Amino acid sequence: GLALGLWRRQAALAAAREDEEEKELRQRFMAPPVSGLRELRRRRRELRTRMELLIMETQAEVCRALAALDPGASFAVDSWERKEGGGGISCVLQDGEVFEKAGVNVSVVSGLLSEEAARQMRSRGKSLKAKDGKLPFCAMGVSSVIHPKNPHVPTMHFNYRYFEIEEADGTKQWWFGGGTDLTPTYLNEEDAVHFHKTLKEACDKHDLKLYPKYKKWCDDYFYIKHRGERRGIGGIFFDDMDSPSKEEVFQFVKSCAKAVVPCYIPIVKKHCHDSFTPEEKLWQQLRRGRYVEFNLVYDRGTKFGLLTPGSRIESILMSLPLTARWEYMHNPPESSKEAEILEVLRNPKDWVH
């Protein structure tokens, strides 16, 4: 009887502890995790689980930091399911005082890779051996695009993701990808330096070679070929990262995700009450048009999303601004503030040395 009583007491304590843990996690996140708390607890040591917790935490951190700057606005939180496997949580703030549109999405999806998506990956040098033409995959990530109202506050984008594919012989291929980049309407050198320095510090903790390599990759990736200019002033970008080890790459990705709030929020605070003219607002709208062009024509994440069966189009196109403009043959006057940003978009600069 004594042993049974003791066992019951321990079971009750364990259950209370689980409830407490669950309550704490719910408070920490914007919504319950896609995989469910019980499943995450069961697989707590697996890297997939730790990555899912990291992207949930990043989503909550960024949403709270943005909401604190725009107290009149609130995030619509939308949890969705994908019948092929998994789902996601979309948090979108629209028409605030500070942010015209800010979205922070988490998705955790699994299933079979579509033929087009597999082709896209093979074209990047992945040798994927399918079983009966089928490739089971699991992908998860957090992605965000923030479009402020004020033309003196830059647009910011970040995305951190993990991918796993099971090949015909049961071996698993895995890799991480991601990055953070800034798209100002007008150039502010001090902001550009702060942004790049913060990202460089996050990279330098792991390897001094990473920042220069991923800064260049970012400048090359966010290139609008048909315009001959970059989408913005860059940041860092990497993909297919699978060495030195799973744990080391995860820790690097974690450092980058933790740098999002400190690299951007101080810039928003500094400029969100700056005065601006109708002409400056117009230039912002034209630059937003370029943003749309890049995302719809070149962005790999958008393309992958649109090619994945059962994906949620609203979440994929969340990156598009509420408003943008395309004018025929618009050229800013020479030596204007508008021409100054174009010069940097055509010839990327080293901001940290």
Short mmCIF file of C-alpha atoms in Angstrom, two decimals:
data_model
loop_
_atom_site.label_atom_id
_atom_site.label_comp_id
_atom_site.label_asym_id
_atom_site.label_seq_id
_atom_site.Cartn_x
_atom_site.Cartn_y
_atom_site.Cartn_z
CA GLY A 1 0.00 0.00 0.00
CA LEU A 2 2.85 2.34 0.91
CA ALA A 3 4.61 1.78 -2.42
CA LEU A 4 1.36 2.36 -4.33
CA GLY A 5 0.72 5.57 -2.40
CA LEU A 6 4.23 6.77 -3.15
CA TRP A 7 3.87 5.90 -6.84
CA ARG A 8 0.55 7.80 -7.01
CA ARG A 9 2.08 10.84 -5.37
CA GLN A 10 5.01 10.79 -7.82
CA ALA A 11 2.63 10.39 -10.78
CA ALA A 12 0.54 13.33 -9.54
CA LEU A 13 3.68 15.45 -9.12
CA ALA A 14 4.87 14.54 -12.63
CA ALA A 15 1.45 15.42 -14.08
CA ALA A 16 1.44 18.76 -12.22
CA ARG A 17 4.94 19.46 -13.51
CA GLU A 18 3.84 18.68 -17.09
CA ASP A 19 0.82 21.01 -16.73
CA GLU A 20 3.10 23.74 -15.41
CA GLU A 21 5.55 23.21 -18.29
CA GLU A 22 2.66 23.31 -20.79
CA LYS A 23 1.30 26.55 -19.29
CA GLU A 24 4.74 28.13 -19.42
CA LEU A 25 5.26 27.11 -23.07
CA ARG A 26 1.82 28.46 -24.03
CA GLN A 27 2.71 31.80 -22.46
CA ARG A 28 6.06 31.86 -24.23
CA PHE A 29 4.65 31.23 -27.73
CA MET A 30 2.05 32.96 -29.91
CA ALA A 31 0.05 29.71 -30.27
CA PRO A 32 0.41 26.03 -29.35
CA PRO A 33 3.20 24.38 -31.43
CA VAL A 34 2.28 22.57 -34.65
CA SER A 35 3.69 19.23 -33.43
CA GLY A 36 1.85 19.47 -30.09
CA LEU A 37 3.50 19.79 -26.70
CA ARG A 38 3.20 16.09 -25.88
CA GLU A 39 4.98 15.05 -29.08
CA LEU A 40 7.70 17.66 -28.54
CA ARG A 41 8.20 16.45 -24.98
CA ARG A 42 8.47 12.85 -26.19
CA ARG A 43 11.14 13.82 -28.73
CA ARG A 44 12.72 16.57 -26.66
CA ARG A 45 16.31 15.53 -27.38
CA GLU A 46 15.89 15.38 -31.14
CA LEU A 47 17.24 18.28 -33.13
CA ARG A 48 13.95 18.66 -35.02
CA THR A 49 12.23 19.35 -31.70
CA ARG A 50 14.83 21.87 -30.60
CA MET A 51 14.54 23.62 -33.97
CA GLU A 52 10.74 23.77 -33.70
CA LEU A 53 11.05 25.30 -30.22
CA LEU A 54 13.61 27.81 -31.53
CA ILE A 55 11.40 28.97 -34.42
CA MET A 56 8.39 29.27 -32.06
CA GLU A 57 10.47 31.35 -29.62
CA THR A 58 11.82 33.54 -32.42
CA GLN A 59 8.29 34.17 -33.70
CA ALA A 60 7.10 35.21 -30.24
CA GLU A 61 10.17 37.38 -29.55
CA VAL A 62 9.84 39.29 -32.82
CA CYS A 63 6.04 39.70 -32.57
CA ARG A 64 6.32 41.06 -29.02
CA ALA A 65 9.09 43.48 -29.96
CA LEU A 66 7.05 44.79 -32.92
CA ALA A 67 3.80 45.01 -30.92
CA ALA A 68 5.61 47.06 -28.24
CA LEU A 69 6.45 49.68 -30.90
CA ASP A 70 2.94 49.76 -32.35
CA PRO A 71 0.65 49.53 -29.29
CA GLY A 72 -2.53 50.45 -31.17
CA ALA A 73 -2.20 47.46 -33.51
CA SER A 74 -2.38 43.76 -32.75
CA PHE A 75 -1.31 40.56 -34.44
CA ALA A 76 -3.94 38.30 -35.95
CA VAL A 77 -2.76 34.79 -34.98
CA ASP A 78 -3.81 32.07 -37.36
CA SER A 79 -3.03 28.37 -36.82
CA TRP A 80 -3.52 26.24 -39.90
CA GLU A 81 -3.23 22.60 -40.83
CA ARG A 82 -2.00 20.97 -44.01
CA LYS A 83 -3.82 17.79 -44.94
CA GLU A 84 -0.60 16.29 -46.39
CA GLY A 85 1.10 16.67 -42.99
CA GLY A 86 1.96 19.41 -40.53
CA GLY A 87 0.82 23.01 -40.52
CA GLY A 88 1.83 26.40 -39.29
CA ILE A 89 1.13 29.58 -37.36
CA SER A 90 0.82 32.91 -39.16
CA CYS A 91 1.01 36.12 -37.16
CA VAL A 92 0.14 39.22 -39.18
CA LEU A 93 -0.22 42.84 -38.12
CA GLN A 94 -1.85 45.16 -40.68
CA ASP A 95 -2.46 48.88 -40.88
CA GLY A 96 -0.79 49.86 -37.64
CA GLU A 97 0.60 53.31 -36.85
CA VAL A 98 4.19 52.14 -37.33
CA PHE A 99 3.85 49.02 -39.48
CA GLU A 100 1.80 48.88 -42.64
CA LYS A 101 2.18 45.10 -42.68
CA ALA A 102 4.32 42.84 -40.53
CA GLY A 103 4.10 39.07 -40.78
CA VAL A 104 5.96 36.41 -38.82
CA ASN A 105 5.22 32.85 -39.95
CA VAL A 106 6.15 29.48 -38.58
CA SER A 107 5.61 26.34 -40.62
CA VAL A 108 6.34 22.71 -39.82
CA VAL A 109 5.41 20.51 -42.75
CA SER A 110 6.07 16.94 -43.78
CA GLY A 111 5.04 14.58 -46.55
CA LEU A 112 6.37 13.69 -49.98
CA LEU A 113 8.47 16.09 -51.98
CA SER A 114 6.83 17.17 -55.24
CA GLU A 115 8.67 16.37 -58.47
CA GLU A 116 9.24 20.09 -59.17
CA ALA A 117 10.63 20.73 -55.69
CA ALA A 118 12.97 17.72 -56.01
CA ARG A 119 14.10 19.01 -59.40
CA GLN A 120 14.84 22.44 -57.89
CA MET A 121 17.00 20.78 -55.21
CA ARG A 122 18.83 18.52 -57.66
CA SER A 123 19.66 21.59 -59.72
CA ARG A 124 21.53 22.87 -56.63
CA GLY A 125 23.67 19.72 -56.58
CA LYS A 126 21.63 17.51 -54.22
CA SER A 127 21.75 13.84 -55.17
CA LEU A 128 18.35 12.59 -54.04
CA LYS A 129 17.64 8.88 -54.47
CA ALA A 130 13.89 8.38 -54.50
CA LYS A 131 12.08 5.16 -53.62
CA ASP A 132 9.36 4.45 -56.22
CA GLY A 133 9.62 8.11 -57.17
CA LYS A 134 8.81 9.16 -53.59
CA LEU A 135 10.94 11.29 -51.27
CA PRO A 136 9.61 11.76 -47.73
CA PHE A 137 10.60 15.16 -46.31
CA CYS A 138 10.21 17.31 -43.24
CA ALA A 139 10.75 21.09 -43.39
CA MET A 140 10.36 23.73 -40.75
CA GLY A 141 11.18 27.38 -40.47
CA VAL A 142 10.33 30.85 -39.30
CA SER A 143 10.09 33.65 -41.84
CA SER A 144 9.14 37.27 -41.58
CA VAL A 145 8.78 40.41 -43.66
CA ILE A 146 8.17 43.77 -42.03
CA HIS A 147 6.96 46.73 -44.12
CA PRO A 148 6.87 49.95 -42.07
CA LYS A 149 4.71 52.98 -42.94
CA ASN A 150 7.46 55.57 -42.63
CA PRO A 151 9.84 55.69 -45.65
CA HIS A 152 12.74 56.37 -43.24
CA VAL A 153 12.25 52.99 -41.56
CA PRO A 154 13.64 50.13 -43.69
CA THR A 155 11.82 46.96 -44.62
CA MET A 156 13.37 43.88 -43.02
CA HIS A 157 13.20 40.19 -43.87
CA PHE A 158 14.53 37.13 -42.11
CA ASN A 159 14.10 33.41 -42.47
CA TYR A 160 15.68 30.42 -40.68
CA ARG A 161 14.82 26.88 -41.72
CA TYR A 162 15.70 23.20 -41.38
CA PHE A 163 15.16 20.50 -43.99
CA GLU A 164 15.32 16.72 -43.79
CA ILE A 165 14.87 14.20 -46.61
CA GLU A 166 14.77 10.41 -46.34
CA GLU A 167 16.28 8.63 -49.32
CA ALA A 168 15.44 5.21 -50.73
CA ASP A 169 18.02 3.40 -48.57
CA GLY A 170 16.77 5.07 -45.36
CA THR A 171 19.66 7.54 -45.05
CA LYS A 172 18.65 11.05 -44.10
CA GLN A 173 19.99 14.16 -45.75
CA TRP A 174 19.61 17.33 -43.68
CA TRP A 175 20.59 20.96 -44.02
CA PHE A 176 19.87 24.41 -42.62
CA GLY A 177 19.34 27.65 -44.49
CA GLY A 178 18.41 31.22 -43.74
CA GLY A 179 19.43 34.81 -43.42
CA THR A 180 18.45 38.34 -42.42
CA ASP A 181 18.52 41.34 -44.77
CA LEU A 182 17.54 45.01 -44.83
CA THR A 183 15.80 47.02 -47.56
CA PRO A 184 15.88 50.76 -46.87
CA THR A 185 14.03 53.29 -49.02
CA TYR A 186 16.67 55.90 -48.15
CA LEU A 187 20.25 55.21 -47.16
CA ASN A 188 21.31 55.85 -43.58
CA GLU A 189 24.95 54.75 -43.19
CA GLU A 190 24.78 54.57 -39.39
CA ASP A 191 21.81 52.16 -39.57
CA ALA A 192 23.51 50.06 -42.25
CA VAL A 193 26.63 49.73 -40.09
CA HIS A 194 24.60 48.84 -36.96
CA PHE A 195 22.62 46.20 -38.87
CA HIS A 196 25.67 44.54 -40.44
CA LYS A 197 27.78 44.74 -37.27
CA THR A 198 25.10 42.98 -35.21
CA LEU A 199 24.91 40.14 -37.75
CA LYS A 200 28.70 39.95 -37.98
CA GLU A 201 28.95 39.55 -34.18
CA ALA A 202 26.45 36.65 -34.31
CA CYS A 203 28.52 34.96 -37.05
CA ASP A 204 31.91 35.68 -35.45
CA LYS A 205 30.98 33.71 -32.32
CA HIS A 206 31.17 30.59 -34.50
CA ASP A 207 33.75 31.27 -37.21
CA LEU A 208 35.29 34.52 -38.48
CA LYS A 209 34.98 33.27 -42.09
CA LEU A 210 31.17 33.07 -41.96
CA TYR A 211 30.14 36.73 -42.09
CA PRO A 212 32.16 37.73 -45.20
CA LYS A 213 31.07 34.55 -46.99
CA TYR A 214 27.36 34.91 -46.14
CA LYS A 215 27.35 38.68 -46.69
CA LYS A 216 28.57 38.13 -50.27
CA TRP A 217 26.05 35.28 -50.75
CA CYS A 218 23.28 37.66 -49.61
CA ASP A 219 24.36 40.37 -52.08
CA ASP A 220 24.43 37.78 -54.88
CA TYR A 221 21.14 36.11 -53.91
CA PHE A 222 18.94 39.22 -53.58
CA TYR A 223 19.85 40.39 -57.07
CA ILE A 224 17.10 41.55 -59.42
CA LYS A 225 18.76 40.52 -62.68
CA HIS A 226 16.34 42.32 -64.96
CA ARG A 227 17.01 45.60 -63.08
CA GLY A 228 20.73 45.17 -62.44
CA GLU A 229 20.29 46.03 -58.76
CA ARG A 230 20.02 44.32 -55.38
CA ARG A 231 16.76 44.21 -53.47
CA GLY A 232 18.35 46.02 -50.52
CA ILE A 233 21.63 46.57 -48.66
CA GLY A 234 21.97 42.89 -47.79
CA GLY A 235 22.87 41.18 -44.57
CA ILE A 236 23.59 37.46 -44.46
CA PHE A 237 22.22 34.52 -46.44
CA PHE A 238 23.16 30.83 -46.55
CA ASP A 239 21.65 27.56 -47.71
CA ASP A 240 22.40 23.81 -47.77
CA MET A 241 24.51 24.18 -44.61
CA ASP A 242 25.29 20.70 -43.28
CA SER A 243 28.75 20.92 -41.70
CA PRO A 244 30.78 20.83 -39.45
CA SER A 245 28.05 18.99 -37.43
CA LYS A 246 24.31 19.16 -36.87
CA GLU A 247 24.76 20.59 -33.38
CA GLU A 248 27.26 23.26 -34.48
CA VAL A 249 25.10 24.41 -37.38
CA PHE A 250 22.05 24.53 -35.09
CA GLN A 251 23.94 26.71 -32.58
CA PHE A 252 24.98 29.04 -35.41
CA VAL A 253 21.38 29.32 -36.65
CA LYS A 254 20.28 30.01 -33.07
CA SER A 255 22.79 32.90 -32.77
CA CYS A 256 21.49 34.37 -36.04
CA ALA A 257 17.85 34.08 -34.95
CA LYS A 258 18.67 35.75 -31.63
CA ALA A 259 20.28 38.67 -33.52
CA VAL A 260 17.05 39.61 -35.36
CA VAL A 261 15.55 41.86 -32.67
CA PRO A 262 18.81 43.71 -31.76
CA CYS A 263 19.81 44.29 -35.40
CA TYR A 264 16.46 45.85 -36.43
CA ILE A 265 14.32 47.14 -33.55
CA PRO A 266 16.72 50.02 -32.59
CA ILE A 267 16.51 51.28 -36.21
CA VAL A 268 12.69 51.28 -36.11
CA LYS A 269 12.68 53.12 -32.74
CA LYS A 270 15.07 55.72 -34.11
CA HIS A 271 13.04 56.63 -37.21
CA CYS A 272 9.40 55.66 -36.75
CA HIS A 273 8.43 59.25 -35.82
CA ASP A 274 10.57 60.99 -38.50
CA SER A 275 8.63 63.41 -40.67
CA PHE A 276 8.37 62.61 -44.40
CA THR A 277 7.05 64.20 -47.57
CA PRO A 278 4.56 62.85 -50.14
CA GLU A 279 7.52 62.54 -52.57
CA GLU A 280 9.40 60.34 -50.09
CA LYS A 281 6.30 58.19 -49.64
CA LEU A 282 6.04 57.84 -53.43
CA TRP A 283 9.69 56.68 -53.65
CA GLN A 284 8.96 54.08 -50.95
CA GLN A 285 6.07 52.76 -53.05
CA LEU A 286 8.29 52.44 -56.12
CA ARG A 287 10.96 50.59 -54.12
CA ARG A 288 8.25 48.28 -52.79
CA GLY A 289 7.45 47.44 -56.41
CA ARG A 290 11.02 46.15 -56.76
CA TYR A 291 10.54 44.06 -53.61
CA VAL A 292 7.49 42.41 -55.19
CA GLU A 293 9.38 41.78 -58.44
CA PHE A 294 12.17 39.95 -56.62
CA ASN A 295 9.85 37.86 -54.47
CA LEU A 296 7.65 36.69 -57.31
CA VAL A 297 10.34 36.18 -59.96
CA TYR A 298 13.43 34.95 -58.08
CA ASP A 299 12.81 34.05 -54.45
CA ARG A 300 13.49 30.35 -53.84
CA GLY A 301 11.29 30.09 -50.75
CA THR A 302 8.29 31.57 -52.58
CA LYS A 303 8.88 29.23 -55.52
CA PHE A 304 9.22 26.17 -53.23
CA GLY A 305 6.02 27.13 -51.41
CA LEU A 306 4.06 27.58 -54.61
CA LEU A 307 5.30 24.19 -55.88
CA THR A 308 4.46 22.30 -52.65
CA PRO A 309 1.03 20.61 -52.76
CA GLY A 310 -1.34 21.79 -50.04
CA SER A 311 0.79 24.80 -49.10
CA ARG A 312 -0.98 27.87 -47.79
CA ILE A 313 -0.84 30.63 -50.41
CA GLU A 314 -1.82 33.37 -47.93
CA SER A 315 1.24 32.59 -45.82
CA ILE A 316 3.59 32.34 -48.80
CA LEU A 317 2.48 35.71 -50.20
CA MET A 318 2.47 37.36 -46.77
CA SER A 319 5.82 38.90 -47.79
CA LEU A 320 4.10 41.22 -50.27
CA PRO A 321 3.43 44.79 -49.07
CA LEU A 322 -0.09 46.18 -48.68
CA THR A 323 0.76 48.92 -51.17
CA ALA A 324 3.30 49.31 -53.98
CA ARG A 325 3.60 51.22 -57.23
CA TRP A 326 5.00 50.76 -60.73
CA GLU A 327 5.56 53.90 -62.80
CA TYR A 328 6.65 53.88 -66.39
CA MET A 329 10.30 54.92 -66.89
CA HIS A 330 10.82 56.48 -63.47
CA ASN A 331 14.36 57.82 -62.95
CA PRO A 332 15.35 59.85 -59.90
CA PRO A 333 17.34 63.08 -60.44
CA GLU A 334 21.13 62.74 -60.32
CA SER A 335 22.79 63.29 -56.90
CA SER A 336 19.39 63.08 -55.14
CA LYS A 337 18.81 60.99 -51.98
CA GLU A 338 16.94 58.55 -54.24
CA ALA A 339 19.91 58.23 -56.59
CA GLU A 340 22.17 57.63 -53.56
CA ILE A 341 20.39 54.42 -52.53
CA LEU A 342 20.35 53.19 -56.15
CA GLU A 343 24.13 53.54 -56.31
CA VAL A 344 24.53 51.22 -53.27
CA LEU A 345 22.00 48.72 -54.69
CA ARG A 346 24.01 48.55 -57.90
CA ASN A 347 27.40 48.38 -56.16
CA PRO A 348 27.20 46.68 -52.73
CA LYS A 349 29.37 48.14 -49.97
CA ASP A 350 31.40 46.68 -47.13
CA TRP A 351 29.69 48.16 -44.06
CA VAL A 352 31.82 46.80 -41.24
CA HIS A 353 35.46 47.58 -42.12
#
